[in-house]
CSV table of C-alpha atoms in Angstrom, one decimal:
chain,number,residue,atom,x,y,z
Z,23,MET,CA,-34.5,24.6,56.9
Z,24,THR,CA,-32.7,25.7,53.7
Z,25,ALA,CA,-31.1,29.1,53.2
Z,26,LEU,CA,-33.9,30.1,50.8
Z,27,SER,CA,-36.7,29.1,53.1
Z,28,THR,CA,-35.0,30.8,56.0
Z,29,GLU,CA,-34.7,34.0,53.9
Z,30,THR,CA,-38.4,33.7,52.9
Z,31,ALA,CA,-39.5,33.2,56.5
Z,32,ALA,CA,-37.4,36.3,57.5
Z,33,GLU,CA,-39.0,38.4,54.8
Z,34,THR,CA,-42.5,37.2,55.9
Z,35,ALA,CA,-41.8,38.1,59.5
Z,36,VAL,CA,-40.6,41.6,58.5
Z,37,GLU,CA,-43.7,42.2,56.3
Z,38,THR,CA,-46.0,41.0,59.1
Z,39,ALA,CA,-44.3,43.2,61.6
Z,40,ALA,CA,-44.5,46.2,59.3
Z,41,GLU,CA,-48.3,45.5,58.7
Z,42,THR,CA,-48.9,45.1,62.5
Z,43,ALA,CA,-47.0,48.4,63.2
Z,44,ALA,CA,-49.0,50.2,60.5
Z,45,GLU,CA,-52.3,48.9,61.9
Z,46,THR,CA,-51.5,49.8,65.5
Z,47,ALA,CA,-49.7,53.1,64.9
Z,48,VAL,CA,-51.2,56.1,66.6
Z,49,PRO,CA,-53.1,58.1,63.9
Z,50,ALA,CA,-51.7,61.4,62.8
Z,51,GLU,CA,-53.3,64.4,64.6
Z,52,PRO,CA,-55.6,66.4,62.3
Z,53,GLY,CA,-55.0,70.2,61.9
Z,54,VAL,CA,-58.1,70.8,59.8
Z,55,LEU,CA,-61.3,68.9,59.1
Z,56,THR,CA,-60.0,67.5,55.8
Z,57,ASP,CA,-57.0,65.9,57.6
Z,58,VAL,CA,-59.6,63.4,59.0
Z,59,PRO,CA,-59.8,60.5,56.4
Z,60,GLY,CA,-63.3,59.9,55.0
Z,61,TRP,CA,-65.7,60.4,52.2
Z,62,PHE,CA,-67.6,63.5,53.4
Z,63,TRP,CA,-67.4,66.1,50.7
Z,64,ASP,CA,-68.1,69.8,50.8
Z,65,LEU,CA,-71.6,69.7,49.3
Z,66,ASP,CA,-72.8,67.3,52.0
Z,67,ARG,CA,-71.0,69.2,54.7
Z,68,HIS,CA,-72.9,72.3,53.5
Z,69,ALA,CA,-76.2,70.3,53.5
Z,70,PHE,CA,-75.6,68.9,57.0
Z,71,GLU,CA,-74.9,72.4,58.3
Z,72,TRP,CA,-77.8,73.9,56.4
Z,73,PHE,CA,-80.3,71.4,58.0
Z,74,LEU,CA,-78.8,71.6,61.5
Z,75,ASP,CA,-78.6,75.4,61.4
Z,76,ARG,CA,-82.2,75.6,60.2
Z,77,GLN,CA,-83.3,73.3,63.0
Z,78,GLN,CA,-81.6,75.6,65.5
Z,79,ARG,CA,-82.9,78.7,63.8
Z,80,THR,CA,-86.5,77.5,63.9
Z,81,GLY,CA,-86.2,76.3,67.5
Z,82,GLU,CA,-86.4,72.6,66.9
Z,83,THR,CA,-84.6,70.7,69.6
Z,84,GLY,CA,-83.6,67.1,69.9
Z,85,ASP,CA,-80.7,64.7,70.0
Z,86,LEU,CA,-78.3,63.7,67.2
Z,87,LEU,CA,-77.6,60.1,66.2
Z,88,GLU,CA,-75.0,58.7,63.8
Z,89,LEU,CA,-75.0,55.0,62.8
Z,90,GLY,CA,-71.5,54.3,61.4
Z,91,ALA,CA,-68.9,56.9,61.9
Z,92,TYR,CA,-65.7,55.7,60.3
Z,93,LEU,CA,-62.9,58.1,61.5
Z,94,GLY,CA,-65.2,60.9,62.5
Z,95,ARG,CA,-65.3,63.6,59.8
Z,96,SER,CA,-69.2,63.8,59.6
Z,97,ALA,CA,-69.5,63.3,63.4
Z,98,ILE,CA,-67.2,66.3,64.0
Z,99,VAL,CA,-69.5,68.5,61.9
Z,100,MET,CA,-72.6,67.2,63.7
Z,101,GLY,CA,-71.1,67.7,67.1
Z,102,ARG,CA,-70.6,71.4,66.4
Z,103,HIS,CA,-74.4,71.8,66.2
Z,104,LEU,CA,-75.2,70.0,69.5
Z,105,GLY,CA,-77.4,72.2,71.6
Z,106,GLU,CA,-77.5,72.5,75.4
Z,107,ASP,CA,-79.1,69.5,77.1
Z,108,GLU,CA,-79.0,67.6,73.8
Z,109,THR,CA,-77.2,64.2,73.4
Z,110,PHE,CA,-75.1,63.0,70.5
Z,111,THR,CA,-74.9,59.2,70.1
Z,112,VAL,CA,-72.5,57.5,67.8
Z,113,CYS,CA,-72.8,53.7,67.1
Z,114,ASP,CA,-70.1,51.8,65.2
Z,115,LEU,CA,-68.3,48.5,65.4
Z,116,PHE,CA,-64.9,50.3,65.1
Z,117,ASP,CA,-62.4,47.5,65.7
Z,118,SER,CA,-64.8,45.0,67.2
Z,119,GLU,CA,-65.7,41.7,65.5
Z,120,ALA,CA,-68.6,41.9,63.0
Z,121,PRO,CA,-71.8,39.9,63.9
Z,122,ASP,CA,-72.0,37.8,60.8
Z,123,ALA,CA,-69.7,36.5,58.0
Z,124,GLU,CA,-71.0,39.0,55.3
Z,125,ASN,CA,-70.5,42.0,57.6
Z,126,SER,CA,-67.1,40.7,58.6
Z,127,ALA,CA,-66.1,40.4,54.9
Z,128,GLU,CA,-67.3,44.0,54.3
Z,129,MET,CA,-65.2,45.2,57.3
Z,130,VAL,CA,-62.1,43.4,56.1
Z,131,MET,CA,-62.4,44.7,52.6
Z,132,SER,CA,-63.0,48.3,53.4
Z,133,TYR,CA,-62.2,49.3,57.0
Z,134,ARG,CA,-60.3,46.8,59.1
Z,135,LYS,CA,-56.8,48.3,58.6
Z,136,THR,CA,-57.7,51.8,59.4
Z,137,LEU,CA,-60.9,51.9,61.5
Z,138,THR,CA,-60.3,52.0,65.3
Z,139,ARG,CA,-62.1,53.6,68.2
Z,140,GLN,CA,-58.8,55.1,69.3
Z,141,ALA,CA,-58.5,56.9,65.9
Z,142,PHE,CA,-62.1,58.1,66.0
Z,143,GLU,CA,-61.8,59.5,69.5
Z,144,ALA,CA,-58.5,61.2,68.8
Z,145,ASN,CA,-60.0,62.9,65.7
Z,146,TYR,CA,-63.2,64.0,67.5
Z,147,LEU,CA,-61.4,65.4,70.5
Z,148,ALA,CA,-59.1,67.4,68.3
Z,149,PHE,CA,-62.1,69.6,67.5
Z,150,HIS,CA,-64.4,69.2,70.6
Z,151,GLU,CA,-63.9,69.2,74.4
Z,152,GLU,CA,-66.0,66.0,75.0
Z,153,LEU,CA,-66.7,62.8,73.2
Z,154,PRO,CA,-70.2,61.9,72.1
Z,155,THR,CA,-71.9,58.9,73.7
Z,156,ILE,CA,-70.2,56.0,71.9
Z,157,ILE,CA,-71.8,52.6,71.5
Z,158,GLN,CA,-69.2,50.2,70.2
Z,159,ALA,CA,-71.5,47.5,68.7
Z,160,PRO,CA,-73.5,46.5,65.6
Z,161,THR,CA,-76.1,49.2,64.9
Z,162,SER,CA,-78.7,46.5,65.3
Z,163,VAL,CA,-78.4,46.8,69.1
Z,164,LEU,CA,-80.2,50.1,68.9
Z,165,ALA,CA,-83.4,48.3,68.0
Z,166,ASP,CA,-83.7,47.5,71.8
Z,167,GLY,CA,-85.1,51.0,72.4
Z,168,ARG,CA,-82.1,52.5,74.1
Z,169,ILE,CA,-82.6,55.6,71.9
Z,170,PRO,CA,-85.8,57.1,73.3
Z,171,GLU,CA,-88.6,57.1,70.7
Z,172,GLY,CA,-89.0,60.5,69.0
Z,173,SER,CA,-86.0,62.0,70.8
Z,174,CYS,CA,-83.8,62.8,67.7
Z,175,ARG,CA,-83.9,65.7,65.2
Z,176,PHE,CA,-81.2,64.4,62.9
Z,177,VAL,CA,-80.0,60.9,62.2
Z,178,HIS,CA,-77.2,60.0,59.8
Z,179,VAL,CA,-77.1,56.3,58.6
Z,180,ASP,CA,-73.7,55.3,57.2
Z,181,ALA,CA,-72.9,51.9,58.7
Z,182,SER,CA,-73.1,48.5,56.8
Z,183,HIS,CA,-74.0,48.5,53.2
Z,184,LEU,CA,-75.8,45.2,53.4
Z,185,TYR,CA,-79.6,45.4,52.7
Z,186,GLU,CA,-80.7,43.6,55.8
Z,187,HIS,CA,-78.6,45.8,58.1
Z,188,VAL,CA,-79.6,49.0,56.4
Z,189,ALA,CA,-83.3,48.1,56.5
Z,190,GLY,CA,-82.9,47.6,60.2
Z,191,ASP,CA,-81.1,51.0,60.6
Z,192,VAL,CA,-83.9,52.7,58.8
Z,193,GLN,CA,-86.4,51.4,61.3
Z,194,VAL,CA,-84.1,52.4,64.2
Z,195,ALA,CA,-84.0,55.9,62.7
Z,196,ARG,CA,-87.8,55.9,62.1
Z,197,ALA,CA,-88.4,55.2,65.8
Z,198,ALA,CA,-85.8,57.7,67.0
Z,199,LEU,CA,-86.8,60.7,64.9
Z,200,GLY,CA,-89.2,63.3,66.0
Z,201,PRO,CA,-92.1,64.6,63.8
Z,202,GLN,CA,-89.9,66.9,61.6
Z,203,GLY,CA,-86.6,65.1,62.2
Z,204,VAL,CA,-84.2,64.6,59.2
Z,205,LEU,CA,-82.8,61.3,58.1
Z,206,VAL,CA,-79.7,61.2,56.0
Z,207,MET,CA,-78.8,58.0,54.1
Z,208,ASP,CA,-75.3,57.6,52.8
Z,209,ASP,CA,-74.3,55.7,49.6
Z,210,TYR,CA,-77.9,55.4,48.4
Z,211,ARG,CA,-76.8,55.2,44.8
Z,212,SER,CA,-73.3,53.9,44.6
Z,213,ALA,CA,-72.7,50.9,42.3
Z,214,HIS,CA,-71.1,48.9,45.1
Z,215,THR,CA,-73.9,49.5,47.6
Z,216,PRO,CA,-77.2,48.3,46.0
Z,217,GLY,CA,-78.4,47.1,49.4
Z,218,VAL,CA,-78.5,50.8,50.6
Z,219,ALA,CA,-80.5,51.8,47.5
Z,220,ALA,CA,-83.0,49.0,48.1
Z,221,ALA,CA,-83.5,49.9,51.7
Z,222,THR,CA,-83.7,53.6,51.0
Z,223,TRP,CA,-86.4,53.4,48.3
Z,224,GLU,CA,-88.2,50.7,50.2
Z,225,ALA,CA,-88.6,53.1,53.0
Z,226,VAL,CA,-90.1,55.7,50.6
Z,227,LEU,CA,-92.4,53.3,48.9
Z,228,ASN,CA,-93.5,51.2,51.9
Z,229,PHE,CA,-92.8,53.0,55.1
Z,230,ASP,CA,-93.9,56.6,54.4
Z,231,LEU,CA,-90.4,58.2,54.3
Z,232,ARG,CA,-90.7,61.4,52.3
Z,233,PRO,CA,-87.7,62.6,50.3
Z,234,ILE,CA,-86.4,66.2,50.7
Z,235,CYS,CA,-83.3,66.3,48.5
Z,236,LEU,CA,-80.4,64.3,47.3
Z,237,THR,CA,-76.8,64.9,46.5
Z,238,GLU,CA,-74.4,62.6,44.6
Z,239,CYS,CA,-73.6,60.7,47.8
Z,240,LYS,CA,-76.5,61.2,50.3
Z,241,PHE,CA,-80.3,61.1,50.5
Z,242,TYR,CA,-82.1,63.6,52.8
Z,243,ALA,CA,-85.6,62.8,53.9
Z,244,THR,CA,-88.2,63.0,56.7
Z,245,TRP,CA,-91.2,61.2,58.1
Z,246,GLY,CA,-92.7,64.7,58.6
Z,247,ASP,CA,-93.5,67.4,56.0
Z,248,PRO,CA,-90.7,67.9,53.4
Z,249,GLU,CA,-92.2,71.0,51.9
Z,250,PRO,CA,-90.9,73.7,54.3
Z,251,PHE,CA,-87.3,72.4,53.8
Z,252,GLN,CA,-87.8,72.2,50.0
Z,253,ASP,CA,-89.4,75.6,49.7
Z,254,GLU,CA,-86.5,77.2,51.5
Z,255,LEU,CA,-83.9,75.4,49.5
Z,256,LEU,CA,-85.6,76.5,46.2
Z,257,ARG,CA,-86.0,80.0,47.5
Z,258,THR,CA,-82.3,80.3,48.5
Z,259,SER,CA,-80.8,78.3,45.5
Z,260,GLY,CA,-79.7,75.5,47.7
Z,261,GLY,CA,-78.7,77.6,50.7
Z,262,ALA,CA,-75.5,79.0,49.3
Z,263,PRO,CA,-74.0,80.7,46.2
Z,264,GLY,CA,-72.6,78.1,43.8
Z,265,CYS,CA,-75.3,75.5,44.6
Z,266,ARG,CA,-77.7,74.2,41.9
Z,267,VAL,CA,-81.1,72.9,42.6
Z,268,GLY,CA,-83.2,70.7,40.3
Z,269,THR,CA,-86.6,69.1,40.8
Z,270,ASP,CA,-87.8,65.6,40.0
Z,271,THR,CA,-91.1,63.8,40.8
Z,272,ILE,CA,-90.6,60.2,41.9
Z,273,ALA,CA,-93.6,58.0,42.7
Z,274,GLY,CA,-95.6,61.1,43.4
Z,275,HIS,CA,-92.9,62.7,45.6
Z,276,ARG,CA,-91.2,65.9,44.8
Z,277,VAL,CA,-87.4,65.4,45.1
Z,278,LEU,CA,-84.8,68.1,44.9
Z,279,ARG,CA,-81.4,67.5,43.5
Z,280,LEU,CA,-78.5,69.5,45.0
Z,281,GLY,CA,-75.4,70.0,43.0
Z,282,GLY,CA,-72.6,72.4,42.3
Z,283,GLN,CA,-70.0,73.7,44.8
Z,284,PRO,CA,-71.0,75.9,47.7
Z,285,ASP,CA,-69.0,79.1,47.0
Z,286,PRO,CA,-67.6,79.8,49.4
Z,287,ILE,CA,-68.2,77.1,52.0
Z,288,THR,CA,-66.9,78.5,55.2
Z,289,ASP,CA,-63.8,76.9,56.6
Z,290,PHE,CA,-64.5,74.6,59.5
Z,291,PRO,CA,-62.8,75.7,62.7
Z,292,VAL,CA,-59.3,74.4,63.0
Z,293,SER,CA,-58.3,71.7,65.5
Z,294,ARG,CA,-56.5,72.2,68.8
Z,295,HIS,CA,-53.4,70.9,67.1
Z,296,HIS,CA,-53.4,73.2,64.1
Z,297,ASP,CA,-51.0,75.9,65.3
Z,298,ARG,CA,-48.4,73.4,66.5
Z,299,ILE,CA,-48.7,71.3,63.3
Z,300,ALA,CA,-48.3,74.5,61.2
Z,301,GLN,CA,-45.3,75.6,63.2
Z,302,GLU,CA,-43.7,72.1,62.8
Z,303,ALA,CA,-44.3,72.2,59.1
Z,304,ARG,CA,-42.6,75.6,58.8
Z,305,ARG,CA,-39.7,74.3,60.8
Z,306,ARG,CA,-39.3,71.2,58.6
Z,307,ALA,CA,-39.5,73.3,55.5
Z,308,ALA,CA,-36.8,75.7,56.8
Z,309,GLU,CA,-34.6,72.7,57.7
Z,310,GLN,CA,-35.0,71.2,54.3
Z,311,ALA,CA,-34.3,74.5,52.6
Z,312,ALA,CA,-31.1,74.8,54.7
Z,313,GLU,CA,-30.0,71.3,53.8
Z,314,GLU,CA,-30.6,71.9,50.1
Z,315,LEU,CA,-28.6,75.2,50.3
Z,316,ALA,CA,-25.7,73.5,52.1
Z,317,ALA,CA,-25.7,70.7,49.4
Z,318,ARG,CA,-25.6,73.3,46.6
Z,319,ARG,CA,-22.8,75.2,48.3
Z,320,ALA,CA,-20.8,72.0,48.8
Z,321,LEU,CA,-21.2,71.1,45.1
Z,322,ALA,CA,-20.1,74.6,44.1
Z,323,ALA,CA,-17.0,74.4,46.4
Z,324,ALA,CA,-16.0,71.0,45.0
Z,325,ALA,CA,-16.3,72.4,41.4
Z,326,ARG,CA,-13.8,75.2,42.4
Z,327,ARG,CA,-11.1,72.9,43.6
Z,328,PRO,CA,-7.8,72.9,41.5
Z,329,ALA,CA,-8.2,69.4,40.1
Z,330,ALA,CA,-11.7,70.0,39.0
Z,331,VAL,CA,-10.7,73.3,37.4
Z,332,ALA,CA,-7.8,71.5,35.6
Z,333,ARG,CA,-10.1,68.8,34.2
Z,334,ARG,CA,-12.5,71.4,32.9
Z,335,ALA,CA,-9.7,73.4,31.3
Z,336,ALA,CA,-8.3,70.2,29.6
Z,337,ALA,CA,-11.7,69.3,28.3
Z,338,ASP,CA,-12.0,72.8,26.8
Z,339,LEU,CA,-8.5,72.8,25.2
Z,340,VAL,CA,-8.3,69.3,23.8
Z,341,PRO,CA,-9.7,69.1,20.3
Z,342,PRO,CA,-13.0,67.2,20.1
Z,343,LEU,CA,-11.7,64.5,17.8
Z,344,LEU,CA,-8.6,63.8,20.0
Z,345,SER,CA,-10.8,63.8,23.1
Z,346,ALA,CA,-13.1,61.2,21.5
Z,347,ALA,CA,-10.1,59.1,20.5
Z,348,VAL,CA,-8.8,59.2,24.1
Z,349,ARG,CA,-12.2,58.1,25.4
Z,350,ARG,CA,-12.3,55.2,22.9
Z,351,ALA,CA,-8.7,54.1,23.9
Z,352,ARG,CA,-9.7,54.1,27.5
Z,353,ARG,CA,-12.7,51.9,26.8
Z,354,GLY,CA,-10.5,49.5,24.9
Z,355,ARG,CA,-8.1,48.8,27.7
């Protein structure tokens, strides 16, 4: 092996080791909800809490179900609204192998380097005492009836973006939801997820799903009566100051559009790690400030040394033209 090939092999080995270390590293502990990576924005967090609070306020009971969890940000919010004697089930592949080539390619492109069950569990337990029921498998396994029919009041679908998979998830949700249960579809309109859009609107046009409202990222609907939800959202301007509500009619269905920024959206309770993380951050900041102060003092002390003072004095006393000539002479040596 030549020296060059040996060097290349060594560099490749180092890069592979670094990638492996990055992929297997223990995830950082979250101090607040937004420390958990994910694409779950304030408006949808507000909408989730509005629907879940309303269900509890009106006495509607039932289990919660999430299909596709990523690292747990939306699951953490859902778990906060779990009632006594209710079950929260999360189904995700996490770091398991995908069931088909298309799904595998989707996982590699978007999730493989970051999505692990270990990371999900660590994030969830930072905010809750117990884990939900976790099914580490393709969401298609739920079609076997393990979720009792009509047992759920709230289902969030955010797993594969492939049409065939999403269409199956919709049918799982349809069987699982009770009469006034709420279905939330993620990525129903993104340019890179046309399969979700197709499955979502197919459910409206062919399977009696009735839209309630939509945000930029998520579609909220029910197989029950959407009007009580819609009337309250209209009456309360989206359920919070800062929200905007518009109305459309699509294929004979009234659809509300939620926008704006809930003002203020209440801070989610901090994690069990928050105080320690904040204390460590303050300690690191104090250490850095002390190091910077010590460096500035060392520079100031060096500038006061006799040699440095003499050089500055000479620079001030030597006429500028002579000083320039001296510099040119030095360069010409």
